[in-house]
Coordinates of C-alpha atoms and ligand atoms in Angstrom, one line a residue:
M11 CA 0.6 -0.4 -0.2
I12 CA 1.6 3.2 -1.4
A13 CA 1.0 7.2 0.3
L14 CA 0.7 9.5 -2.6
G15 CA 0.7 13.4 -2.2
C16 CA 1.5 16.9 -4.1
D17 CA 1.0 20.2 -3.9
H18 CA -0.2 21.9 -7.2
G19 CA 3.5 21.8 -8.7
G20 CA 3.7 18.2 -9.1
Y21 CA -0.5 17.4 -9.6
N22 CA -0.3 16.5 -12.7
L23 CA 2.7 14.2 -12.0
I24 CA 1.2 12.1 -9.2
C25 CA -1.9 11.7 -12.2
A26 CA 0.5 9.9 -14.6
V27 CA 2.2 7.9 -11.3
K28 CA -1.6 7.1 -10.1
K29 CA -2.8 5.8 -13.5
Y30 CA 0.6 3.6 -13.5
L31 CA -1.1 2.3 -10.2
D32 CA -4.3 1.7 -11.3
E33 CA -3.2 -0.4 -14.1
K34 CA -0.5 -2.4 -12.1
G35 CA -3.5 -3.2 -9.4
I36 CA -1.4 -1.6 -6.5
E37 CA -3.6 -0.3 -3.9
Y38 CA -3.0 3.3 -2.6
K39 CA -4.2 6.4 -0.3
D40 CA -3.9 9.9 -1.6
F41 CA -3.6 12.2 0.6
G42 CA -4.2 15.5 -1.8
T43 CA -4.0 18.3 -3.1
Y44 CA -6.2 17.3 -5.6
S45 CA -5.9 20.2 -8.0
T46 CA -3.8 22.4 -9.4
E47 CA -4.6 25.1 -7.1
S48 CA -1.7 26.8 -5.3
V49 CA -1.9 24.9 -2.3
D50 CA 1.6 24.6 0.8
Y51 CA 4.1 21.8 0.2
P52 CA 4.6 20.9 3.8
V53 CA 0.7 20.5 4.8
Y54 CA 1.5 17.2 2.4
A55 CA 4.7 16.4 3.2
Y56 CA 3.6 16.0 6.0
K57 CA 0.5 13.5 5.9
V58 CA 2.5 10.7 4.0
A59 CA 5.7 11.6 5.8
T60 CA 3.9 10.4 9.4
A61 CA 1.8 7.7 7.8
V62 CA 4.7 6.0 6.5
A63 CA 6.8 6.6 9.4
N64 CA 3.8 4.8 11.4
R65 CA 3.9 1.6 8.8
E66 CA 0.6 2.3 7.5
F67 CA 2.4 2.1 4.6
E68 CA 5.3 0.5 3.4
F69 CA 6.6 3.5 0.7
G70 CA 5.2 6.9 0.0
I71 CA 5.4 9.3 -3.2
L72 CA 5.5 13.1 -3.3
C73 CA 5.5 15.5 -6.2
C74 CA 6.2 19.1 -6.2
G75 CA 7.7 21.2 -8.7
T76 CA 11.2 20.0 -8.5
G77 CA 10.4 17.1 -5.4
I78 CA 13.4 19.5 -3.6
G79 CA 10.9 21.4 -0.6
I80 CA 8.0 18.6 -0.5
S81 CA 11.2 16.2 0.5
I82 CA 13.2 18.3 3.1
A83 CA 9.5 18.7 4.4
A84 CA 9.4 14.8 4.3
N85 CA 12.8 13.8 6.0
K86 CA 11.9 16.0 9.0
V87 CA 9.9 13.7 10.0
N88 CA 11.5 11.1 12.3
G89 CA 12.4 7.4 10.1
I90 CA 11.8 9.6 6.7
R91 CA 13.8 8.5 3.9
A92 CA 12.8 10.5 1.1
A93 CA 15.0 11.1 -1.5
V94 CA 14.4 13.0 -4.7
V95 CA 15.2 11.1 -7.8
N96 CA 15.6 12.5 -11.5
N97 CA 17.1 9.3 -13.6
E98 CA 17.0 5.8 -13.3
F99 CA 19.6 5.3 -11.6
G100 CA 19.3 6.9 -8.6
A101 CA 15.5 5.4 -8.6
E102 CA 17.7 2.1 -8.2
M103 CA 20.2 2.7 -5.4
T104 CA 18.4 5.1 -3.4
R105 CA 16.2 1.8 -2.6
R106 CA 19.5 -0.3 -2.8
H107 CA 21.5 1.6 -0.7
N108 CA 19.9 4.1 1.5
H109 CA 16.7 2.2 1.8
S110 CA 15.0 5.2 1.1
N111 CA 11.1 4.8 1.5
I112 CA 9.7 7.6 0.0
L113 CA 10.1 9.1 -3.6
C114 CA 9.9 12.6 -4.6
M115 CA 10.0 14.0 -7.9
G116 CA 9.3 17.3 -10.0
G117 CA 6.3 17.9 -11.9
R118 CA 8.7 20.8 -13.5
V119 CA 11.6 18.9 -14.2
T120 CA 10.3 15.1 -14.7
S121 CA 8.5 14.0 -17.6
E122 CA 5.6 11.6 -16.7
E123 CA 7.0 8.7 -18.5
D124 CA 9.9 8.9 -16.4
A125 CA 8.1 9.6 -13.2
V126 CA 6.2 6.1 -14.7
K127 CA 9.6 4.5 -14.7
F128 CA 10.7 6.0 -11.5
T129 CA 8.1 4.8 -9.9
D130 CA 8.6 1.7 -11.4
I131 CA 11.9 1.0 -10.5
F132 CA 11.5 2.6 -6.8
L133 CA 8.7 -0.3 -5.9
N134 CA 10.4 -3.0 -7.7
T135 CA 14.1 -2.5 -6.3
P136 CA 14.8 -4.1 -2.9
E137 CA 17.1 -2.8 0.0
E138 CA 20.6 -4.5 -0.4
G139 CA 21.5 -4.3 4.1
G140 CA 24.8 -5.4 4.6
R141 CA 27.5 -2.8 4.6
H142 CA 24.9 -0.6 3.9
D143 CA 22.9 -1.9 7.7
C144 CA 25.4 0.4 9.5
R145 CA 25.2 3.6 7.4
L146 CA 21.7 3.8 7.8
A147 CA 21.8 3.4 11.6
M148 CA 24.2 6.4 11.4
V149 CA 21.6 8.7 9.8
D150 CA 19.6 7.3 12.4
E151 CA 21.6 8.2 15.1
I152 CA 22.1 12.1 13.7
E153 CA 18.6 12.0 13.8
N154 CA 17.5 11.0 17.2
G155 CA 20.8 13.1 18.4
T156 CA 23.3 9.5 19.9
F157 CA 25.4 10.0 16.7
E158 CA 29.3 10.5 17.7
V159 CA 32.1 11.6 15.5
E160 CA 36.2 11.5 16.8
Ligands
RB5_20 C1 5.7 25.6 -5.7 O1 5.6 26.8 -6.2 C2 7.3 25.2 -5.6 O2 7.8 26.2 -4.8 C3 6.8 24.0 -5.0 O3 6.1 23.2 -6.3 C4 8.3 23.5 -5.0 O4 8.9 23.4 -6.3 C5 9.1 23.2 -3.7 O5 10.1 22.9 -3.6

């Protein structure tokens, strides 16, 4: 089950993602926004990020104009690893190495066709674990204030 969210700048892109998910029979909940009328991206980042962090959803997909603002906001929620993806390699590696749980894309920089490709790769690439687990544990320590460096 996937949690979806966007602002006005990402509305068209999330519609393309929804069409792909419908075709694949993948279930999702759409947290809005539901039009191209101007809204504030932190609202939708927060709704999706908290739902993913609470493990109500396995993954989230967030779209704004660039993917950047909405990813910054989502990453403020503990447990979220939101990645802005602009190419296929990034879509794969952010799952393999960063164990990302939210895919962020920008409606003003990424085509609908590419967004569907990135979504497909993101949802179908496993976490690699191994040496990446201890690096991600360090990221968690930064998040909870226990990280120590010499
Ligand atoms: C909204 O105009 C725009 O700032 C937003 O969609 C996003 O690109 C922010 O990072």
